[in-house]
Amino acid sequence: MHDASASQPGKAFVLLAAFERPPEATGDSVNSAVVITAESVSEYPGLDQAVDYFDVVDEATSSQGFKVLNPPYEFPVGTKKLARGDYSKKLGDDLTMYQGSLVTLEQGYVISFTFIAGSEDELESLIMDLKLGPASKRPAVPK
């Protein structure tokens, strides 16, 4: 993906980044994380479906040493159907990082949910905690 910056139109920007520990902190396990980004669909002419964005995801993950575990497939989250792909990367003899990416196209943006975990079970747990649905209406503010 492009450098994250909300101040530059057409660039990707981070909506949320949550880590088990600060990204620069060392540890003896995978630093589990959830990162949500948005990027203008206009950056990708011809992008009609979320699954097509996985050409970008696959390029980014493979350049970082990840291997495809599951190629993109339709994955329901609440009332939405997203595209999902899963990846893994060996970090040593006994440590593997797992990544699951879910993508949807919404209101002219590619919304990407990326989950990082130290096991396939932990990855599934993180992903299953994602809830999406219709926006709730705010109650009228009394005057």
CSV table of C-alpha atoms in Angstrom, one decimal:
chain,number,residue,atom,x,y,z
A,1,MET,CA,0.0,0.0,0.0
A,2,HIS,CA,1.0,3.6,-0.3
A,3,ASP,CA,2.4,5.7,2.6
A,4,ALA,CA,-0.4,6.4,5.1
A,5,SER,CA,-1.5,10.0,5.0
A,6,ALA,CA,-4.9,11.5,5.4
A,7,SER,CA,-3.7,14.9,4.3
A,8,GLN,CA,-2.9,13.8,0.7
A,9,PRO,CA,-5.9,13.0,-1.5
A,10,GLY,CA,-5.8,9.7,-3.2
A,11,LYS,CA,-3.3,8.1,-0.7
A,12,ALA,CA,-4.0,5.4,1.8
A,13,PHE,CA,-4.6,6.4,5.3
A,14,VAL,CA,-4.8,4.4,8.6
A,15,LEU,CA,-8.2,4.5,10.3
A,16,LEU,CA,-7.1,2.3,13.2
A,17,ALA,CA,-3.9,0.5,14.3
A,18,ALA,CA,-4.0,-1.5,17.5
A,19,PHE,CA,-1.1,-3.7,18.7
A,20,GLU,CA,-0.6,-6.1,21.6
A,21,ARG,CA,2.5,-4.1,22.5
A,22,PRO,CA,4.1,-1.1,20.9
A,23,PRO,CA,5.4,-1.9,17.4
A,24,GLU,CA,9.0,-1.0,18.3
A,25,ALA,CA,9.0,-3.2,21.5
A,26,THR,CA,10.8,-6.5,21.1
A,27,GLY,CA,9.3,-9.7,22.3
A,28,ASP,CA,9.6,-13.5,21.9
A,29,SER,CA,6.2,-13.8,20.3
A,30,VAL,CA,4.3,-12.3,17.3
A,31,ASN,CA,3.0,-8.8,18.1
A,32,SER,CA,-0.7,-9.4,17.4
A,33,ALA,CA,-2.3,-6.4,15.6
A,34,VAL,CA,-5.4,-5.1,13.9
A,35,VAL,CA,-4.9,-2.4,11.2
A,36,ILE,CA,-7.7,-0.8,9.3
A,37,THR,CA,-6.9,1.4,6.3
A,38,ALA,CA,-8.8,3.3,3.6
A,39,GLU,CA,-7.6,4.1,0.1
A,40,SER,CA,-9.4,5.7,-2.8
A,41,VAL,CA,-10.6,3.3,-5.4
A,42,SER,CA,-9.5,5.9,-8.0
A,43,GLU,CA,-6.0,4.8,-7.4
A,44,TYR,CA,-6.8,1.5,-9.1
A,45,PRO,CA,-8.5,2.0,-12.5
A,46,GLY,CA,-10.8,-1.0,-13.3
A,47,LEU,CA,-11.1,-2.1,-9.7
A,48,ASP,CA,-14.7,-3.3,-9.6
A,49,GLN,CA,-14.7,-6.0,-6.8
A,50,ALA,CA,-12.9,-6.2,-3.5
A,51,VAL,CA,-11.3,-9.5,-4.5
A,52,ASP,CA,-9.4,-7.7,-7.3
A,53,TYR,CA,-7.6,-5.6,-4.7
A,54,PHE,CA,-5.8,-8.8,-3.6
A,55,ASP,CA,-3.4,-8.3,-6.5
A,56,VAL,CA,-2.1,-5.3,-4.4
A,57,VAL,CA,-2.2,-7.3,-1.1
A,58,ASP,CA,-0.4,-10.3,-2.6
A,59,GLU,CA,2.4,-8.1,-4.0
A,60,ALA,CA,2.8,-6.3,-0.7
A,61,THR,CA,2.8,-9.5,1.4
A,62,SER,CA,5.1,-11.5,-0.9
A,63,SER,CA,7.6,-8.6,-0.9
A,64,GLN,CA,7.7,-9.0,2.9
A,65,GLY,CA,8.3,-12.7,2.8
A,66,PHE,CA,4.7,-13.9,3.3
A,67,LYS,CA,3.3,-17.0,1.6
A,68,VAL,CA,-0.4,-17.4,0.5
A,69,LEU,CA,-2.2,-19.8,2.8
A,70,ASN,CA,-5.7,-19.2,1.3
A,71,PRO,CA,-6.2,-17.3,-1.9
A,72,PRO,CA,-9.0,-14.6,-1.8
A,73,TYR,CA,-12.5,-15.9,-1.2
A,74,GLU,CA,-15.9,-14.4,-0.2
A,75,PHE,CA,-16.2,-14.1,3.6
A,76,PRO,CA,-19.3,-12.8,5.4
A,77,VAL,CA,-19.0,-10.4,8.3
A,78,GLY,CA,-22.4,-9.4,9.8
A,79,THR,CA,-24.5,-8.2,6.9
A,80,LYS,CA,-21.5,-7.6,4.6
A,81,LYS,CA,-19.7,-9.9,2.3
A,82,LEU,CA,-15.9,-9.1,2.2
A,83,ALA,CA,-13.0,-10.7,0.3
A,84,ARG,CA,-10.5,-12.5,2.5
A,85,GLY,CA,-7.0,-13.8,2.0
A,86,ASP,CA,-4.7,-15.5,4.5
A,87,TYR,CA,-0.9,-15.5,4.6
A,88,SER,CA,2.0,-16.8,6.8
A,89,LYS,CA,5.6,-16.0,7.3
A,90,LYS,CA,8.3,-17.9,9.2
A,91,LEU,CA,10.1,-15.7,11.7
A,92,GLY,CA,12.5,-18.4,12.9
A,93,ASP,CA,12.6,-22.1,13.5
A,94,ASP,CA,9.6,-22.1,15.9
A,95,LEU,CA,7.8,-18.9,15.2
A,96,THR,CA,5.3,-18.1,12.4
A,97,MET,CA,3.4,-14.9,11.8
A,98,TYR,CA,-0.1,-15.3,10.4
A,99,GLN,CA,-2.0,-12.5,8.5
A,100,GLY,CA,-5.6,-12.4,7.4
A,101,SER,CA,-6.7,-9.5,5.2
A,102,LEU,CA,-10.4,-8.6,4.6
A,103,VAL,CA,-11.3,-6.1,2.0
A,104,THR,CA,-14.5,-4.3,1.0
A,105,LEU,CA,-15.3,-1.4,-1.4
A,106,GLU,CA,-17.4,1.3,0.3
A,107,GLN,CA,-18.3,4.8,-1.0
A,108,GLY,CA,-15.4,5.1,-3.3
A,109,TYR,CA,-12.8,3.6,-0.9
A,110,VAL,CA,-11.0,0.3,-0.5
A,111,ILE,CA,-11.4,-0.5,3.2
A,112,SER,CA,-8.8,-3.1,4.3
A,113,PHE,CA,-8.9,-4.9,7.7
A,114,THR,CA,-5.5,-6.6,8.4
A,115,PHE,CA,-5.1,-9.0,11.3
A,116,ILE,CA,-1.7,-10.2,12.5
A,117,ALA,CA,-1.4,-13.1,15.0
A,118,GLY,CA,1.0,-15.8,16.2
A,119,SER,CA,-1.2,-18.8,15.4
A,120,GLU,CA,-4.1,-19.7,13.0
A,121,ASP,CA,-6.4,-20.0,16.0
A,122,GLU,CA,-5.5,-16.6,17.3
A,123,LEU,CA,-6.0,-15.1,13.8
A,124,GLU,CA,-9.5,-16.7,13.6
A,125,SER,CA,-10.3,-15.3,17.0
A,126,LEU,CA,-9.3,-11.8,16.0
A,127,ILE,CA,-11.2,-12.0,12.7
A,128,MET,CA,-14.4,-13.4,14.3
A,129,ASP,CA,-14.5,-10.4,16.7
A,130,LEU,CA,-15.0,-8.1,13.7
A,131,LYS,CA,-18.6,-6.9,13.5
A,132,LEU,CA,-20.0,-4.9,10.6
A,133,GLY,CA,-23.6,-3.8,10.0
A,134,PRO,CA,-25.7,-0.9,9.0
A,135,ALA,CA,-24.8,2.4,10.7
A,136,SER,CA,-27.0,3.1,13.6
A,137,LYS,CA,-29.1,6.3,13.7
A,138,ARG,CA,-28.2,8.8,16.3
A,139,PRO,CA,-31.1,10.0,18.4
A,140,ALA,CA,-32.2,13.6,17.9
A,141,VAL,CA,-30.4,16.0,20.2
A,142,PRO,CA,-33.0,17.8,22.4
A,143,LYS,CA,-33.0,21.6,22.1
